[in-house]
Amino acid sequence: MIITNIWSKKVSSKEIAKERLQVILVYDRAKIEPKMIESLKEDLIKAVSKYLTFEPDNMRIELSQEDNKSILRIDIPLKE
Protein backbone atom coordinates (compact mmCIF):
# COMPACT_ATOMS: atom_id res chain seq x y z
CA MET A 1 0.00 0.00 0.00
CA ILE A 2 1.31 3.45 -0.87
CA ILE A 3 1.51 5.80 2.09
CA THR A 4 4.11 8.26 0.89
CA ASN A 5 5.71 8.80 -2.47
CA ILE A 6 9.41 9.12 -3.36
CA TRP A 7 9.65 12.70 -2.10
CA SER A 8 7.90 11.89 1.20
CA LYS A 9 4.78 13.86 0.38
CA LYS A 10 1.60 12.44 1.78
CA VAL A 11 -0.67 10.69 -0.67
CA SER A 12 -4.17 12.09 -0.77
CA SER A 13 -7.03 10.15 0.74
CA LYS A 14 -8.47 10.01 -2.79
CA GLU A 15 -5.42 8.07 -4.02
CA ILE A 16 -5.52 5.70 -1.04
CA ALA A 17 -9.24 5.05 -1.62
CA LYS A 18 -8.60 4.46 -5.32
CA GLU A 19 -5.86 1.94 -4.54
CA ARG A 20 -8.07 0.11 -2.03
CA LEU A 21 -10.90 -0.07 -4.55
CA GLN A 22 -8.53 -1.51 -7.17
CA VAL A 23 -7.46 -4.22 -4.71
CA ILE A 24 -11.09 -5.10 -4.00
CA LEU A 25 -11.89 -5.27 -7.72
CA VAL A 26 -8.92 -7.56 -8.41
CA TYR A 27 -9.98 -9.95 -5.65
CA ASP A 28 -13.56 -9.88 -6.94
CA ARG A 29 -12.55 -10.55 -10.57
CA ALA A 30 -10.28 -13.40 -9.52
CA LYS A 31 -13.09 -14.78 -7.34
CA ILE A 32 -10.75 -15.01 -4.35
CA GLU A 33 -12.05 -14.20 -0.90
CA PRO A 34 -9.71 -12.48 1.57
CA LYS A 35 -10.01 -15.41 3.99
CA MET A 36 -8.70 -17.71 1.23
CA ILE A 37 -5.60 -15.51 0.99
CA GLU A 38 -5.15 -15.79 4.77
CA SER A 39 -5.43 -19.58 4.55
CA LEU A 40 -2.91 -19.58 1.72
CA LYS A 41 -0.56 -17.46 3.81
CA GLU A 42 -0.82 -19.85 6.77
CA ASP A 43 -0.12 -22.86 4.53
CA LEU A 44 2.84 -21.11 2.91
CA ILE A 45 4.30 -20.23 6.31
CA LYS A 46 4.10 -23.89 7.38
CA ALA A 47 5.62 -25.19 4.14
CA VAL A 48 8.40 -22.62 3.70
CA SER A 49 9.43 -22.69 7.37
CA LYS A 50 10.34 -26.37 6.96
CA TYR A 51 13.17 -25.37 4.62
CA LEU A 52 14.04 -21.71 5.21
CA THR A 53 14.34 -19.23 8.07
CA PHE A 54 12.20 -16.13 7.76
CA GLU A 55 9.99 -13.81 9.79
CA PRO A 56 6.34 -14.67 8.99
CA ASP A 57 5.19 -11.15 9.90
CA ASN A 58 7.26 -9.76 7.00
CA MET A 59 5.60 -12.03 4.41
CA ARG A 60 3.44 -10.19 1.87
CA ILE A 61 0.87 -11.61 -0.50
CA GLU A 62 -0.42 -9.34 -3.24
CA LEU A 63 -3.00 -10.00 -5.90
CA SER A 64 -2.98 -7.64 -8.88
CA GLN A 65 -4.37 -7.34 -12.37
CA GLU A 66 -2.09 -7.00 -15.41
CA ASP A 67 -3.10 -7.37 -19.04
CA ASN A 68 -6.46 -8.93 -18.03
CA LYS A 69 -4.63 -11.58 -15.96
CA SER A 70 -4.61 -11.99 -12.21
CA ILE A 71 -1.10 -12.03 -10.77
CA LEU A 72 -0.34 -13.45 -7.32
CA ARG A 73 2.93 -12.18 -5.83
CA ILE A 74 4.41 -13.59 -2.66
CA ASP A 75 7.33 -11.82 -0.98
CA ILE A 76 9.16 -13.70 1.78
CA PRO A 77 12.24 -11.84 3.03
CA LEU A 78 14.70 -14.50 4.23
CA LYS A 79 16.91 -14.22 7.28
CA GLU A 80 20.63 -14.50 6.69
PDB file of C-alpha atoms in Angstrom:
ATOM      1  CA  MET A   1       0.000   0.000   0.000  1.00  0.00           C
ATOM      2  CA  ILE A   2       1.310   3.447  -0.866  1.00  0.00           C
ATOM      3  CA  ILE A   3       1.505   5.801   2.090  1.00  0.00           C
ATOM      4  CA  THR A   4       4.111   8.264   0.887  1.00  0.00           C
ATOM      5  CA  ASN A   5       5.714   8.796  -2.465  1.00  0.00           C
ATOM      6  CA  ILE A   6       9.413   9.118  -3.360  1.00  0.00           C
ATOM      7  CA  TRP A   7       9.647  12.698  -2.104  1.00  0.00           C
ATOM      8  CA  SER A   8       7.900  11.894   1.203  1.00  0.00           C
ATOM      9  CA  LYS A   9       4.782  13.864   0.377  1.00  0.00           C
ATOM     10  CA  LYS A  10       1.600  12.438   1.785  1.00  0.00           C
ATOM     11  CA  VAL A  11      -0.665  10.689  -0.670  1.00  0.00           C
ATOM     12  CA  SER A  12      -4.168  12.094  -0.774  1.00  0.00           C
ATOM     13  CA  SER A  13      -7.034  10.146   0.740  1.00  0.00           C
ATOM     14  CA  LYS A  14      -8.467  10.008  -2.787  1.00  0.00           C
ATOM     15  CA  GLU A  15      -5.416   8.073  -4.019  1.00  0.00           C
ATOM     16  CA  ILE A  16      -5.522   5.705  -1.044  1.00  0.00           C
ATOM     17  CA  ALA A  17      -9.241   5.054  -1.615  1.00  0.00           C
ATOM     18  CA  LYS A  18      -8.601   4.462  -5.316  1.00  0.00           C
ATOM     19  CA  GLU A  19      -5.865   1.935  -4.537  1.00  0.00           C
ATOM     20  CA  ARG A  20      -8.075   0.109  -2.028  1.00  0.00           C
ATOM     21  CA  LEU A  21     -10.897  -0.074  -4.555  1.00  0.00           C
ATOM     22  CA  GLN A  22      -8.525  -1.510  -7.166  1.00  0.00           C
ATOM     23  CA  VAL A  23      -7.464  -4.224  -4.711  1.00  0.00           C
ATOM     24  CA  ILE A  24     -11.094  -5.098  -3.998  1.00  0.00           C
ATOM     25  CA  LEU A  25     -11.888  -5.274  -7.718  1.00  0.00           C
ATOM     26  CA  VAL A  26      -8.917  -7.560  -8.409  1.00  0.00           C
ATOM     27  CA  TYR A  27      -9.983  -9.948  -5.649  1.00  0.00           C
ATOM     28  CA  ASP A  28     -13.555  -9.877  -6.939  1.00  0.00           C
ATOM     29  CA  ARG A  29     -12.549 -10.546 -10.567  1.00  0.00           C
ATOM     30  CA  ALA A  30     -10.285 -13.404  -9.520  1.00  0.00           C
ATOM     31  CA  LYS A  31     -13.093 -14.780  -7.337  1.00  0.00           C
ATOM     32  CA  ILE A  32     -10.749 -15.007  -4.352  1.00  0.00           C
ATOM     33  CA  GLU A  33     -12.045 -14.201  -0.899  1.00  0.00           C
ATOM     34  CA  PRO A  34      -9.712 -12.478   1.572  1.00  0.00           C
ATOM     35  CA  LYS A  35     -10.008 -15.409   3.994  1.00  0.00           C
ATOM     36  CA  MET A  36      -8.704 -17.713   1.234  1.00  0.00           C
ATOM     37  CA  ILE A  37      -5.601 -15.507   0.991  1.00  0.00           C
ATOM     38  CA  GLU A  38      -5.150 -15.787   4.774  1.00  0.00           C
ATOM     39  CA  SER A  39      -5.430 -19.579   4.555  1.00  0.00           C
ATOM     40  CA  LEU A  40      -2.912 -19.580   1.722  1.00  0.00           C
ATOM     41  CA  LYS A  41      -0.560 -17.458   3.813  1.00  0.00           C
ATOM     42  CA  GLU A  42      -0.824 -19.852   6.771  1.00  0.00           C
ATOM     43  CA  ASP A  43      -0.120 -22.860   4.533  1.00  0.00           C
ATOM     44  CA  LEU A  44       2.844 -21.113   2.910  1.00  0.00           C
ATOM     45  CA  ILE A  45       4.300 -20.231   6.311  1.00  0.00           C
ATOM     46  CA  LYS A  46       4.096 -23.886   7.377  1.00  0.00           C
ATOM     47  CA  ALA A  47       5.616 -25.186   4.142  1.00  0.00           C
ATOM     48  CA  VAL A  48       8.400 -22.620   3.698  1.00  0.00           C
ATOM     49  CA  SER A  49       9.428 -22.694   7.371  1.00  0.00           C
ATOM     50  CA  LYS A  50      10.337 -26.372   6.957  1.00  0.00           C
ATOM     51  CA  TYR A  51      13.167 -25.370   4.620  1.00  0.00           C
ATOM     52  CA  LEU A  52      14.044 -21.707   5.212  1.00  0.00           C
ATOM     53  CA  THR A  53      14.344 -19.233   8.074  1.00  0.00           C
ATOM     54  CA  PHE A  54      12.197 -16.128   7.759  1.00  0.00           C
ATOM     55  CA  GLU A  55       9.992 -13.808   9.786  1.00  0.00           C
ATOM     56  CA  PRO A  56       6.339 -14.668   8.987  1.00  0.00           C
ATOM     57  CA  ASP A  57       5.185 -11.148   9.896  1.00  0.00           C
ATOM     58  CA  ASN A  58       7.258  -9.759   6.999  1.00  0.00           C
ATOM     59  CA  MET A  59       5.604 -12.025   4.414  1.00  0.00           C
ATOM     60  CA  ARG A  60       3.442 -10.185   1.872  1.00  0.00           C
ATOM     61  CA  ILE A  61       0.872 -11.613  -0.498  1.00  0.00           C
ATOM     62  CA  GLU A  62      -0.422  -9.339  -3.240  1.00  0.00           C
ATOM     63  CA  LEU A  63      -3.000 -10.003  -5.904  1.00  0.00           C
ATOM     64  CA  SER A  64      -2.975  -7.639  -8.880  1.00  0.00           C
ATOM     65  CA  GLN A  65      -4.375  -7.342 -12.373  1.00  0.00           C
ATOM     66  CA  GLU A  66      -2.086  -6.997 -15.410  1.00  0.00           C
ATOM     67  CA  ASP A  67      -3.105  -7.374 -19.043  1.00  0.00           C
ATOM     68  CA  ASN A  68      -6.459  -8.929 -18.034  1.00  0.00           C
ATOM     69  CA  LYS A  69      -4.633 -11.582 -15.965  1.00  0.00           C
ATOM     70  CA  SER A  70      -4.609 -11.993 -12.213  1.00  0.00           C
ATOM     71  CA  ILE A  71      -1.097 -12.027 -10.774  1.00  0.00           C
ATOM     72  CA  LEU A  72      -0.339 -13.452  -7.321  1.00  0.00           C
ATOM     73  CA  ARG A  73       2.931 -12.183  -5.827  1.00  0.00           C
ATOM     74  CA  ILE A  74       4.410 -13.595  -2.663  1.00  0.00           C
ATOM     75  CA  ASP A  75       7.333 -11.824  -0.978  1.00  0.00           C
ATOM     76  CA  ILE A  76       9.162 -13.698   1.776  1.00  0.00           C
ATOM     77  CA  PRO A  77      12.237 -11.844   3.035  1.00  0.00           C
ATOM     78  CA  LEU A  78      14.699 -14.501   4.233  1.00  0.00           C
ATOM     79  CA  LYS A  79      16.907 -14.223   7.284  1.00  0.00           C
ATOM     80  CA  GLU A  80      20.635 -14.505   6.692  1.00  0.00           C
TER      81      GLU A  80
END
